[in-house]
Coordinates of C-alpha atoms in Angstrom, one line a residue:
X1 CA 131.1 99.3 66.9
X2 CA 132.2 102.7 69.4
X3 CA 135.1 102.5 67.8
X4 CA 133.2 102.8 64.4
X5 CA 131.4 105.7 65.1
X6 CA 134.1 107.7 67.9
X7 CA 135.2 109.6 64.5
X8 CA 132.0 109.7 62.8
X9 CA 131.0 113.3 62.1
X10 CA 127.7 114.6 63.6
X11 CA 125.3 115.7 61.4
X12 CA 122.6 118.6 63.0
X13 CA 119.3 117.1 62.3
X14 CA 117.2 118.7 65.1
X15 CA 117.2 118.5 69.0
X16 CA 119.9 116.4 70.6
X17 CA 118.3 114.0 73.1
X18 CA 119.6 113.0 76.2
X19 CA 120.4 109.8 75.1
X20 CA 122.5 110.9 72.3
X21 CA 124.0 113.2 74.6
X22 CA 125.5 110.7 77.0
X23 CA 126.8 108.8 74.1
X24 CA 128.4 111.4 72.3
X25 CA 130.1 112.5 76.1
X26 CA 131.3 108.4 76.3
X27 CA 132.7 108.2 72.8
X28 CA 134.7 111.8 73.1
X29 CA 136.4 109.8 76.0
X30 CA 137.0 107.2 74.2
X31 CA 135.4 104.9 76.7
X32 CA 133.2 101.6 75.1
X33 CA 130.0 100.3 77.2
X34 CA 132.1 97.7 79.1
X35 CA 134.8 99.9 80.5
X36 CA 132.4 102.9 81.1
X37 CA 130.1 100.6 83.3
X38 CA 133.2 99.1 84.2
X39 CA 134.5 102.3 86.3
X40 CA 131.2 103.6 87.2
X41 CA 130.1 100.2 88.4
X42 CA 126.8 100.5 86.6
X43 CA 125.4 97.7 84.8
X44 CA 126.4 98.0 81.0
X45 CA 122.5 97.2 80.3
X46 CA 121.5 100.5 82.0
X47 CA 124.1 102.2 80.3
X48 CA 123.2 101.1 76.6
X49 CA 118.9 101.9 77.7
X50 CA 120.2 105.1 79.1
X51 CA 121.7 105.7 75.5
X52 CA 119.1 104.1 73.7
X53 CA 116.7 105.8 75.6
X54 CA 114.6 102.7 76.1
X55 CA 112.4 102.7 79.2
X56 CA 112.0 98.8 79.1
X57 CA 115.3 98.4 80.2
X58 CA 115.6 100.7 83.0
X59 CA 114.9 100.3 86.2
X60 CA 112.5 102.6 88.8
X61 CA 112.2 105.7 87.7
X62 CA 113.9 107.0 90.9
X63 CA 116.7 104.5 90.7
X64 CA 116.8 105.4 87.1
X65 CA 117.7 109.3 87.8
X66 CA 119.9 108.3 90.6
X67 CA 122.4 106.4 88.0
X68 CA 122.2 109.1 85.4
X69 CA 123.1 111.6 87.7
X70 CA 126.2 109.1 88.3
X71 CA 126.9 108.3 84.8
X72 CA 126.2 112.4 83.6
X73 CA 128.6 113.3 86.5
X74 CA 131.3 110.7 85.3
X75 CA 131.0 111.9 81.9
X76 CA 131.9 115.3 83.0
X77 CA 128.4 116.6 81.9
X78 CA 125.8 119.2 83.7
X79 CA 124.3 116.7 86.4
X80 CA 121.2 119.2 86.6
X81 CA 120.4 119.8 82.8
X82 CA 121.1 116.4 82.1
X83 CA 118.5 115.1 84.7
X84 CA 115.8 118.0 83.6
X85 CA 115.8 116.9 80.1
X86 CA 115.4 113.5 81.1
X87 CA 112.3 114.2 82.9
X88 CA 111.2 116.5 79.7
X89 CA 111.7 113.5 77.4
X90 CA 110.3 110.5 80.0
X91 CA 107.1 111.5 81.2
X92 CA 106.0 107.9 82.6
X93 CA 107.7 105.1 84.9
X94 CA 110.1 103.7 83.7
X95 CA 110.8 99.5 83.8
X96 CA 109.4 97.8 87.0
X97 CA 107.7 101.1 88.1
X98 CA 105.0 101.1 84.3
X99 CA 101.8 100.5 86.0
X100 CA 100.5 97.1 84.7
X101 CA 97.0 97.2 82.4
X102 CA 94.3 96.8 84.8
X103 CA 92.4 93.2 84.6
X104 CA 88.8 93.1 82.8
X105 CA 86.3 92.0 85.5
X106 CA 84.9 88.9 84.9
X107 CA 80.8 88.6 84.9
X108 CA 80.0 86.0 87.2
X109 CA 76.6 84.2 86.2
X110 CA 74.8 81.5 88.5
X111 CA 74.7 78.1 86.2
X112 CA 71.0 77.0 85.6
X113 CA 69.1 75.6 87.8
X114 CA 71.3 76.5 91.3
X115 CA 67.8 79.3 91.9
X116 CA 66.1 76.7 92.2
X117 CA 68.2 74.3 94.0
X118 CA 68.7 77.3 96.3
X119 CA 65.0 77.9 96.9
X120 CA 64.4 74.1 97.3
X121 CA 67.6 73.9 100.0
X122 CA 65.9 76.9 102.0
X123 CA 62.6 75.0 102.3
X124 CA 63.7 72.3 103.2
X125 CA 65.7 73.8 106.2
X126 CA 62.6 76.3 107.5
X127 CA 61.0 72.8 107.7
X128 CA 63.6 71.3 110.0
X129 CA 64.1 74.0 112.1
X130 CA 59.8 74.6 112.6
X131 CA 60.4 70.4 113.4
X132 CA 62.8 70.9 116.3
X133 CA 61.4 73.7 117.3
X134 CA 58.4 72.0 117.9
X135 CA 59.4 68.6 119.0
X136 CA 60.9 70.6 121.8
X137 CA 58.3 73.0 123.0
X138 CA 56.1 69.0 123.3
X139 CA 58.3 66.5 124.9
X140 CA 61.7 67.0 124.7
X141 CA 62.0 68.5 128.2
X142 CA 59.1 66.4 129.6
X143 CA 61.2 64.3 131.9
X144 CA 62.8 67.3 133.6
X145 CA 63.1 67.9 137.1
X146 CA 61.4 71.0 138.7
X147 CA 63.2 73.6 139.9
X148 CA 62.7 72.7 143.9
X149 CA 64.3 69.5 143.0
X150 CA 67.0 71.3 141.3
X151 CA 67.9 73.5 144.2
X152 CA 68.3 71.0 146.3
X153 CA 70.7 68.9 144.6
X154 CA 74.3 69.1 146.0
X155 CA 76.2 71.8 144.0
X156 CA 79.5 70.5 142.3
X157 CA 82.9 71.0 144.0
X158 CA 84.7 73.7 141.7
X159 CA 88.6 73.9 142.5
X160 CA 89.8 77.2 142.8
X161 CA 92.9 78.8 141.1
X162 CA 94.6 81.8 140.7
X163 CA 94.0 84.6 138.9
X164 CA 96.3 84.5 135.9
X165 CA 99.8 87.0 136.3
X166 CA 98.4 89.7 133.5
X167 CA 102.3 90.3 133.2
X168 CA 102.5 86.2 132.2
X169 CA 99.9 86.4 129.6
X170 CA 101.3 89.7 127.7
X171 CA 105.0 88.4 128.1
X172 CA 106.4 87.6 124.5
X173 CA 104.6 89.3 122.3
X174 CA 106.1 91.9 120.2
X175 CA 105.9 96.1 121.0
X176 CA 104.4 98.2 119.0
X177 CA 107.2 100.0 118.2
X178 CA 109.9 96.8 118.4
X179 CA 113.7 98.6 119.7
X180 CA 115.3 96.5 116.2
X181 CA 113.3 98.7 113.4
X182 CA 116.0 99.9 111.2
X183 CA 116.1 103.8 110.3
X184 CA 118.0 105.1 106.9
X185 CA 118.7 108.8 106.9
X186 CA 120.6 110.8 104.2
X187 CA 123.8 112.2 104.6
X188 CA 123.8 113.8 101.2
X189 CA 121.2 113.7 98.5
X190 CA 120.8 109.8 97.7
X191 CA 118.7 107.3 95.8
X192 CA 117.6 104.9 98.3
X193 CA 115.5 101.6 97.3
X194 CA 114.3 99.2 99.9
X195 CA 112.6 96.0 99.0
X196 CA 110.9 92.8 101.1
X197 CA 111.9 89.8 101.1
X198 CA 109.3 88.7 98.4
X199 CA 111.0 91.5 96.0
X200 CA 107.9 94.1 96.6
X201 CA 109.5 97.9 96.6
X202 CA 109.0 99.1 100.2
X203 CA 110.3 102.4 99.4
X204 CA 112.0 104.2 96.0
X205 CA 112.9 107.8 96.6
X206 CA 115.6 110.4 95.6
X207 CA 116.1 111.5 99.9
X208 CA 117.4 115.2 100.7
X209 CA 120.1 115.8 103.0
X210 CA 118.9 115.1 106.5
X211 CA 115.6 113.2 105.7
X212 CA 115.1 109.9 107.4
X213 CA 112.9 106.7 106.6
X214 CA 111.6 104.0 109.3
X215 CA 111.6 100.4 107.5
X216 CA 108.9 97.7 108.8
X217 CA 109.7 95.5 111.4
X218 CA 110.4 92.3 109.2
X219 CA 113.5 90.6 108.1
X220 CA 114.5 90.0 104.7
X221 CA 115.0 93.6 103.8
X222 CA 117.2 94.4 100.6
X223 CA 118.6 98.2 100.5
X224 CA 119.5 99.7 97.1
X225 CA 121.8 103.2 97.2
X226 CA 123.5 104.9 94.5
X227 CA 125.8 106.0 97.2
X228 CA 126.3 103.8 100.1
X229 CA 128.4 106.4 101.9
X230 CA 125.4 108.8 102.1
X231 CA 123.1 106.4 104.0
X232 CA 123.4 106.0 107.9
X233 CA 121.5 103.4 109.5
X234 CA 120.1 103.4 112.8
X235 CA 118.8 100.2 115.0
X236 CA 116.8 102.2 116.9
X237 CA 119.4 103.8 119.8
X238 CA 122.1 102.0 118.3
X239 CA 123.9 104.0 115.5
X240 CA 124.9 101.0 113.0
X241 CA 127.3 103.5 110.1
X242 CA 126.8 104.0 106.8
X243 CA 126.1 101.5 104.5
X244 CA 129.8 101.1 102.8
X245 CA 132.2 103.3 100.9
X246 CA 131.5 107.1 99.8
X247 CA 130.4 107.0 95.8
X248 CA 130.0 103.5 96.2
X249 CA 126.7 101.9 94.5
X250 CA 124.9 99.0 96.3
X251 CA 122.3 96.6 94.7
X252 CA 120.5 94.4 96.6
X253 CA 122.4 95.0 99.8
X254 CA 120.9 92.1 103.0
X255 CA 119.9 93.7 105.9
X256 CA 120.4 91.1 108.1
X257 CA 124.0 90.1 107.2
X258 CA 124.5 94.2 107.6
X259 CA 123.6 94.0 111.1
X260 CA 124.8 90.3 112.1
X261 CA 127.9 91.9 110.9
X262 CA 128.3 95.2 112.9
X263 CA 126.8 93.1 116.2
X264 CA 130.0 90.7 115.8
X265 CA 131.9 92.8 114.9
X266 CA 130.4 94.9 118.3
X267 CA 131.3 91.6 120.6
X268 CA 134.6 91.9 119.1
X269 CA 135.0 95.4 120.2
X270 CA 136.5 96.2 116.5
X271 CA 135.7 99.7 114.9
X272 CA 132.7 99.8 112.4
X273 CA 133.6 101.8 109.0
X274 CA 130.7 101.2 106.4
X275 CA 130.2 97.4 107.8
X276 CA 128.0 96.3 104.5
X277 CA 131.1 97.7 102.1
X278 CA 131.0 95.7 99.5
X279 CA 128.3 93.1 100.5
X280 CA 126.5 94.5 97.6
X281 CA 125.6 92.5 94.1

């Protein structure tokens, strides 16, 4: 169907929109969906929503900018116009980032008759409690001995122990600010994504040169980049590298397997260059 339309003239019927744009740079290459995603290793679904301009099938709105300035830059466009008239034309989230309709609240009502039951229930526990009350201020302790009797009872033998070691009872239990919590900071402007181990977005955000980002102390995390190059990671004094390969774009990148492999490869005493290259989907 590119094929079809590579030749087809263009007729001016108003604004060009972004979308059109991108296709019209991809088909003056010559390039089909496949083989562009192919050698920007973008999904071909982004590409054809990028196109199509449809925000269903794009991801965050961050992430979203952070592949067209790939795919604008591979298709030899104006990285900054192309990303300002995407903004002009996408004023909302885009995919996982639309805000969900918020739930009508639900009007709880008490069934008939649980007042009353209520009322009855409250009686009939006054009355108990007045019963014992009573019942103990008469008799109950009526067979106690006095207190001279009392005092001169033998006192029980207690045994004594130690204090407890303070430094026992704190041992184990995690600092606040534990020496493994991993730190991304930008080499070079970057889309970084970071998600939980449920799939919640921790953090989505288009990072300047220089800024840094502290991720929780939990395992299970998943790092997104549109540049894995650009990200160095940090375990707190340790410096891990950067995530992989310059221009290279991770998805779903585990954290854990990033630093189980820079720690081996630490005990092996082998060089670390971009130890999660390629680990990502």
């Amino acid at each position: 169907m590119d094929a079809v339309f590579a030749n087809a003239p263009v007729a001016p019927c108003g604004p060009v929109s972004i979308g059109d744009t991108l296709r019209q740079a991809r088909l003056k290459h010559g390039w089909t969906l496949d083989s562009a995603a192919a050698r920007t290793r973008i999904k071909r679904d982004y590409l054809e929503a990028l196109e199509a301009m449809d925000p269903r099938g794009l991801p965050s709105r961050a992430y979203t900018i952070g592949y067209l300035r790939a795919y604008a830059g591979f298709l030899e466009l104006n990285v900054t116009d192309v990303v300002e008239q995407f903004k002009l034309e996408v004023e909302c989230d885009t995919g996982r980032a639309q805000p969900t309709a918020p739930r009508k609240k639900r009007e709880f009502k008490l069934p008939k008759g649980v007042i009353g039951a209520v009322v009855i229930l409250g009686s009939v526990l006054a009355a108990t409690s007045w019963y014992g009350v009573h019942i103990t201020r008469t008799g109950a302790f009526a067979d106690a001995p006095d207190a001279a009797t009392l005092l001169a009872m033998p006192r029980p033998v207690v045994e004594s122990s130690r204090a407890p070691d303070p430094a026992q009872i704190w041992a184990g239990l995690p600092t606040a600010h534990a020496p493994e919590a991993l730190v991304f900071t930008a080499i070079s402007p970057v889309t970084l994504e970071v998600r939980d181990g449920s799939g919640r977005v921790l953090f989505a955000r288009e990072m300047e040169a220089g800024a840094s980002w502290r991720a929780p102390d939990e395992a299970g995390l998943e790092v997104s980049a549109t540049d894995a190059g650009a990200v160095r990671v940090r375990s707190g004094a340790q410096d891990i590298g950067v995530l992989g390969n310059s221009g290279q774009i991770l998805e779903s990148l585990p954290m854990d397997n990033f630093v189980r492999n820079w720690r081996a490869a630490r005990a092996d005493s082998t060089p670390v260059i971009g130890a999660g290259a390629g680990s990502g989907r």
